[in-house]
Short mmCIF file of C-alpha atoms and ligand atoms in Angstrom, two decimals:
data_model
loop_
_atom_site.label_atom_id
_atom_site.label_comp_id
_atom_site.label_asym_id
_atom_site.label_seq_id
_atom_site.Cartn_x
_atom_site.Cartn_y
_atom_site.Cartn_z
CA UNK A 27 4.13 -23.07 10.50
CA UNK A 28 6.64 -20.91 8.74
CA UNK A 29 10.22 -21.78 8.06
CA UNK A 30 13.44 -19.62 8.60
CA UNK A 31 12.70 -15.93 8.42
CA UNK A 32 14.09 -12.95 10.67
CA UNK A 33 11.59 -11.77 13.33
CA UNK A 34 11.32 -8.53 14.88
CA UNK A 35 13.85 -6.56 13.14
CA UNK A 36 14.05 -3.87 10.42
CA UNK A 37 16.51 -4.04 7.58
CA UNK A 38 18.20 -0.93 6.16
CA UNK A 39 18.30 -1.91 2.36
CA UNK A 40 16.90 -2.75 -0.83
CA UNK A 41 13.94 -4.94 -0.53
CA UNK A 42 14.44 -7.06 -3.60
CA UNK A 43 17.69 -8.06 -2.23
CA UNK A 44 17.03 -8.53 1.37
CA UNK A 45 14.14 -10.70 0.69
CA UNK A 46 16.27 -13.04 -1.41
CA UNK A 47 17.75 -13.94 1.79
CA UNK A 48 14.07 -15.01 3.30
CA UNK A 49 13.12 -18.77 2.89
CA UNK A 50 10.36 -19.33 0.44
CA UNK A 51 6.82 -19.26 2.26
CA UNK A 52 8.45 -18.05 5.40
CA UNK A 53 5.97 -15.15 5.76
CA UNK A 54 2.32 -15.28 7.15
CA UNK A 55 0.94 -11.77 5.43
CA UNK A 56 2.47 -9.07 3.96
CA UNK A 57 0.92 -5.57 4.14
CA UNK A 58 2.84 -2.95 2.31
CA UNK A 59 2.76 0.71 1.11
CA UNK A 60 5.17 0.87 -1.91
CA UNK A 61 6.03 4.19 -3.57
CA UNK A 62 2.89 5.17 -5.77
CA UNK A 63 5.39 6.18 -8.87
CA UNK A 64 4.03 9.49 -8.76
CA UNK A 65 7.14 11.76 -8.33
CA UNK A 66 5.43 12.83 -4.99
CA UNK A 67 6.60 16.04 -3.42
CA UNK A 68 5.02 17.37 -0.11
CA UNK A 69 4.64 21.03 0.93
CA UNK A 70 8.45 20.84 2.79
CA UNK A 71 9.67 19.45 -0.54
CA UNK A 72 9.95 16.01 0.81
CA UNK A 73 9.92 12.88 -1.69
CA UNK A 74 10.02 9.31 -1.51
CA UNK A 75 12.75 7.06 -2.61
CA UNK A 76 11.72 5.26 -6.10
CA UNK A 77 8.70 7.28 -6.70
CA UNK A 78 10.06 8.36 -9.97
CA UNK A 79 10.41 4.89 -11.53
CA UNK A 80 8.59 1.56 -11.67
CA UNK A 81 11.49 -0.60 -12.30
CA UNK A 82 11.50 -2.28 -8.90
CA UNK A 83 7.77 -3.15 -8.90
CA UNK A 84 8.12 -6.66 -10.92
CA UNK A 85 11.21 -7.90 -9.10
CA UNK A 86 9.78 -6.60 -5.70
CA UNK A 87 6.41 -8.33 -6.14
CA UNK A 88 8.05 -11.34 -7.49
CA UNK A 89 9.92 -11.79 -4.10
CA UNK A 90 6.79 -11.03 -2.08
CA UNK A 91 4.83 -13.89 -3.79
CA UNK A 92 7.93 -16.30 -3.12
CA UNK A 93 8.24 -15.33 0.43
CA UNK A 94 4.51 -15.45 1.43
CA UNK A 95 3.31 -18.86 2.43
CA UNK A 96 1.18 -20.95 0.14
CA UNK A 97 -2.49 -19.86 0.70
CA UNK A 98 -1.63 -16.69 2.29
CA UNK A 99 -2.47 -12.89 1.70
CA UNK A 100 -0.84 -9.76 0.57
CA UNK A 101 -2.35 -6.32 0.55
CA UNK A 102 -0.66 -3.54 -1.34
CA UNK A 103 -1.51 0.23 -1.48
CA UNK A 104 -0.84 1.53 -5.15
CA UNK A 105 -1.20 4.82 -6.60
CA UNK A 106 -4.66 5.08 -8.60
CA UNK A 107 -3.18 6.82 -11.48
CA UNK A 108 -0.39 3.89 -11.84
CA UNK A 109 -3.12 1.05 -11.45
CA UNK A 110 -2.25 -0.64 -14.93
CA UNK A 111 1.70 -0.72 -13.61
CA UNK A 112 0.80 -2.31 -10.32
CA UNK A 113 -1.96 -5.00 -11.64
CA UNK A 114 0.77 -6.17 -14.37
CA UNK A 115 3.24 -6.81 -11.70
CA UNK A 116 0.99 -8.30 -9.19
CA UNK A 117 -0.15 -10.75 -11.89
CA UNK A 118 3.48 -11.26 -13.40
CA UNK A 119 4.36 -12.40 -9.86
CA UNK A 120 1.33 -15.07 -9.71
CA UNK A 121 -0.91 -13.03 -7.14
CA UNK A 122 -4.53 -13.52 -7.78
CA UNK A 123 -6.44 -10.17 -7.26
CA UNK A 124 -9.25 -11.01 -4.57
CA UNK A 125 -10.59 -7.67 -3.22
CA UNK A 126 -10.15 -4.10 -3.19
CA UNK A 127 -9.99 -1.62 -0.23
CA UNK A 128 -10.75 2.08 0.08
CA UNK A 129 -9.65 4.12 2.76
CA UNK A 130 -11.80 7.14 3.62
CA UNK A 131 -10.17 10.49 4.29
CA UNK A 132 -11.71 13.46 6.04
CA UNK A 133 -9.57 15.66 3.88
CA UNK A 134 -8.36 15.72 0.48
CA UNK A 135 -4.60 14.76 -0.31
CA UNK A 136 -4.76 16.90 -3.51
CA UNK A 137 -7.70 18.43 -5.62
CA UNK A 138 -7.94 18.74 -9.54
CA UNK A 139 -10.80 17.24 -11.62
CA UNK A 140 -11.95 15.77 -8.21
CA UNK A 141 -11.30 16.26 -4.58
CA UNK A 142 -8.73 13.15 -3.99
CA UNK A 143 -10.25 12.06 -0.41
CA UNK A 144 -9.53 8.32 -0.56
CA UNK A 145 -6.54 5.78 -0.55
CA UNK A 146 -6.57 2.35 -1.81
CA UNK A 147 -5.19 -1.06 -1.83
CA UNK A 148 -5.74 -4.76 -3.44
CA UNK A 149 -6.19 -7.63 -1.46
CA UNK A 150 -3.66 -10.40 -3.33
CA UNK A 151 -4.13 -14.21 -2.72
CA UNK A 152 -1.41 -16.91 -3.26
CA UNK A 153 -3.16 -19.92 -4.21
CA UNK A 154 -6.33 -20.57 -2.49
CA UNK A 155 -6.43 -19.08 1.16
CA UNK A 156 -9.15 -20.05 3.67
CA UNK A 157 -11.79 -17.33 4.55
CA UNK A 158 -10.52 -15.35 7.42
CA UNK A 159 -12.28 -16.09 10.59
CA UNK A 160 -14.10 -12.67 10.65
CA UNK A 161 -14.71 -10.72 7.49
CA UNK A 162 -14.29 -6.96 7.57
CA UNK A 163 -15.63 -4.44 5.27
CA UNK A 164 -13.52 -3.13 2.16
CA UNK A 165 -14.04 0.49 3.39
CA UNK A 166 -11.91 1.79 6.35
CA UNK A 167 -11.67 5.16 7.80
CA UNK A 168 -8.27 6.73 7.39
CA UNK A 169 -7.50 9.52 10.01
CA UNK A 170 -4.72 12.03 9.10
CA UNK A 171 -1.39 10.68 10.51
CA UNK A 172 -0.04 14.16 10.45
CA UNK A 173 2.94 12.76 8.49
CA UNK A 174 5.34 13.87 11.24
CA UNK A 175 7.63 10.53 10.78
CA UNK A 176 7.40 10.34 6.99
CA UNK A 177 6.22 12.25 4.07
CA UNK A 178 3.29 9.61 3.51
CA UNK A 179 3.00 8.10 6.92
CA UNK A 180 0.03 5.75 6.95
CA UNK A 181 -2.13 6.00 10.23
CA UNK A 182 -1.89 2.82 12.31
CA UNK A 183 -5.36 3.03 12.80
CA UNK A 184 -6.10 2.09 9.36
CA UNK A 185 -3.80 -0.90 9.32
CA UNK A 186 -4.61 -2.59 12.57
CA UNK A 187 -7.90 -4.08 11.21
CA UNK A 188 -6.25 -5.71 8.04
CA UNK A 189 -3.43 -7.27 10.53
CA UNK A 190 -6.10 -8.49 12.81
CA UNK A 191 -8.31 -9.96 10.13
CA UNK A 192 -5.61 -11.36 7.93
CA UNK A 193 -3.24 -12.98 10.94
CA UNK A 194 -3.18 -14.61 13.98
CA UNK A 195 -1.10 -14.05 17.09
CA UNK A 196 2.56 -14.92 16.67
CA UNK A 197 2.25 -14.84 12.90
CA UNK A 198 4.86 -13.06 11.10
CA UNK A 199 4.02 -9.97 9.13
CA UNK A 200 6.26 -8.39 6.48
CA UNK A 201 6.60 -4.64 5.05
CA UNK A 202 9.12 -4.67 2.51
CA UNK A 203 8.50 -0.84 1.97
CA UNK A 204 8.44 0.22 5.81
CA UNK A 205 9.02 3.87 5.68
CA UNK A 206 8.54 5.02 9.22
CA UNK A 207 7.26 1.40 10.37
CA UNK A 208 3.55 1.90 10.65
CA UNK A 209 2.61 -1.68 9.53
CA UNK A 210 5.17 -3.13 11.86
CA UNK A 211 3.98 -0.96 14.58
CA UNK A 212 0.32 -2.17 14.02
CA UNK A 213 1.51 -6.02 13.92
CA UNK A 214 3.66 -5.37 17.28
CA UNK A 215 0.53 -3.83 19.03
CA UNK A 216 -1.67 -6.99 17.76
CA UNK A 217 1.10 -9.29 19.12
CA UNK A 218 2.21 -10.30 15.81
CA UNK A 219 5.89 -10.91 14.89
CA UNK A 220 7.02 -8.36 12.20
CA UNK A 221 10.07 -7.77 10.00
CA UNK A 222 10.59 -4.64 7.77
CA UNK A 223 12.82 -3.43 5.10
CA UNK A 224 13.50 0.17 4.18
CA UNK A 225 15.70 1.88 1.59
CA UNK A 226 16.31 5.27 3.04
CA UNK A 227 18.57 5.22 5.72
CA UNK A 228 16.94 8.32 7.80
CA UNK A 229 13.40 6.47 7.63
CA UNK A 230 14.97 3.08 8.37
CA UNK A 231 16.45 4.98 11.80
CA UNK A 232 12.75 6.40 12.40
CA UNK A 233 11.35 2.99 12.19
CA UNK A 234 14.00 1.31 13.97
CA UNK A 235 13.56 3.88 16.81
CA UNK A 236 9.80 3.59 16.60
CA UNK A 237 9.91 -0.30 17.19
CA UNK A 238 12.67 0.08 19.91
CA UNK A 239 15.10 -2.03 17.81
CA UNK A 240 18.83 -1.33 18.35
CA UNK A 241 20.21 -0.10 14.96
CA UNK A 242 21.81 -2.21 12.20
CA UNK A 243 23.17 -0.92 9.17
CA UNK A 244 23.65 -4.21 7.54
CA UNK A 245 21.30 -5.55 4.92
CA UNK A 246 20.22 -8.95 4.60
C1 SAM B 319 5.02 5.17 0.59
S1 SAM B 319 6.36 5.02 1.65
C2 SAM B 319 5.87 4.07 3.23
C3 SAM B 319 5.39 4.92 4.22
C4 SAM B 319 4.83 4.09 5.47
N1 SAM B 319 3.82 3.11 5.01
C5 SAM B 319 4.83 4.82 6.63
O1 SAM B 319 3.68 4.56 7.16
O2 SAM B 319 5.81 5.46 7.02
C6 SAM B 319 7.55 3.81 0.70
C7 SAM B 319 8.79 3.69 1.27
O3 SAM B 319 9.47 2.75 0.50
C8 SAM B 319 10.88 2.95 0.59
N2 SAM B 319 11.39 2.27 -0.52
C9 SAM B 319 11.31 2.68 -1.88
N3 SAM B 319 12.38 1.66 -2.83
C10 SAM B 319 12.54 0.64 -1.80
C11 SAM B 319 13.43 -0.47 -2.04
N4 SAM B 319 13.42 -0.98 -3.18
N5 SAM B 319 13.50 -1.32 -0.91
C12 SAM B 319 12.92 -0.80 0.36
N6 SAM B 319 12.19 0.18 0.50
C13 SAM B 319 12.23 1.23 -0.64
C14 SAM B 319 10.67 4.54 0.67
O4 SAM B 319 12.25 5.12 1.06
C15 SAM B 319 9.72 4.91 1.37
O5 SAM B 319 9.96 5.10 2.75
#
């Protein structure tokens, strides 16, 4: 049972502020894709807010740890070359690192010493969660999303197995770095409740449209 948290809505604001209004332990599961802190810029020159600094890392993961239920899980994508910053923030927040996921692409997102053909995420636990009823593999296929809705849009197909494995129908899924709302779309398709936060007003509008939410410009 969860306590008081907003359901089936997206907030336009800074997730650190927005999550402060959520009750402790009010979220069943977090699946998030924060900025990788890599100063990403795509071919069209699109960039990602807060991708040029890691100041938000510790306060954001501290809030995520507070709002997720005891014995709950969070999954966070991260930038492989900034793993030290992410790991420090996850551990400082109180999360236990209990698994690692690799998302196999059929294309390279960049190429230097290697062709970079995977995305990655850690499975983080608060306390001692029970085993999921169905254990999924830690390698998941990652089709190209086309990045039409967001410069780093995740394919819903790669997120669905995670939501399915770590939640039940009616559970509340949070993505504090929603972008175009891919996590929330996966949660909704599976009959889960969802709540998202997005800083950028234009991405917020995209996500709100995608999830069919009447637009609310107010934070928290
Ligand atoms: C990697 S993108 C997420 C993309 C998303 N998974 C999708 O499929 O569209 C990270 C998002 O976090 C947002 N962001 C950055 N800092 C934020 C903050 N403090 N609070 C809320 N959103 C933030 C960025 O604007 C960006 O849209």
